[in-house]
Amino acid sequence: MFLFNSCVQAYTSPAHQQIFFCFLMANHQSLVKGATQLYGRVFNHHAILQSDINTMRNFDGNTQPCEKSAQVLQDQLTQTSEAFSRCDKELPTLSAVSSSLVTAKQICDTILLQSETHLKPEYLANEREARAEKWERFMNEMKSKALELDDKYCRESEAMSNYYKEANEKLKDSNML
């Protein structure tokens, strides 16, 4: 309004004022059009906001795997720190375990040496001879036991046949009377 009044006062004659008003009326449409364009540029942010929203959606979509990876990494770090603390707690017992392992290794070494001596040809030959002698003793014992059983069987069968012969004779003698 101040601008309008100052322009009107500059043109003090009525003819000048009339020309000024005609000029204003002719340019009124272009002024309104320019003002609406200016308003649209300054205050209409729909396209910018929409692209910002799309950008944020894309950003969120791209950062979710990163956030998951970061969470997995954080979980791994906490598990690692917990494992370190457990290892620190178990460190005093490590020397006892180490000495037990050394003892077990020594026992394994002696067993290995003994097994190597068992695989020597002299040892194997001696063991074969010992097994052969043991087998022969076993077979001789079985033969002697078999002979004893055969003798006992023969004696018992003779004793039974004698018993039945006597029983038959007694039966015949009792029937004849």
mmCIF file of C-alpha atoms in Angstrom, residues 55-65:
data_model
loop_
_atom_site.group_PDB
_atom_site.id
_atom_site.type_symbol
_atom_site.label_atom_id
_atom_site.label_comp_id
_atom_site.label_asym_id
_atom_site.label_seq_id
_atom_site.Cartn_x
_atom_site.Cartn_y
_atom_site.Cartn_z
ATOM 1 C CA THR A 55 14.917 -40.623 -0.855
ATOM 2 C CA MET A 56 14.281 -41.416 2.815
ATOM 3 C CA ARG A 57 12.508 -44.656 1.894
ATOM 4 C CA ASN A 58 15.408 -45.678 -0.326
ATOM 5 C CA PHE A 59 17.864 -44.698 2.387
ATOM 6 C CA ASP A 60 15.959 -46.688 5.010
ATOM 7 C CA GLY A 61 15.719 -49.662 2.658
ATOM 8 C CA ASN A 62 19.444 -49.550 2.010
ATOM 9 C CA THR A 63 20.439 -49.073 5.638
ATOM 10 C CA GLN A 64 18.426 -51.952 7.089
ATOM 11 C CA PRO A 65 20.946 -54.622 5.996
#
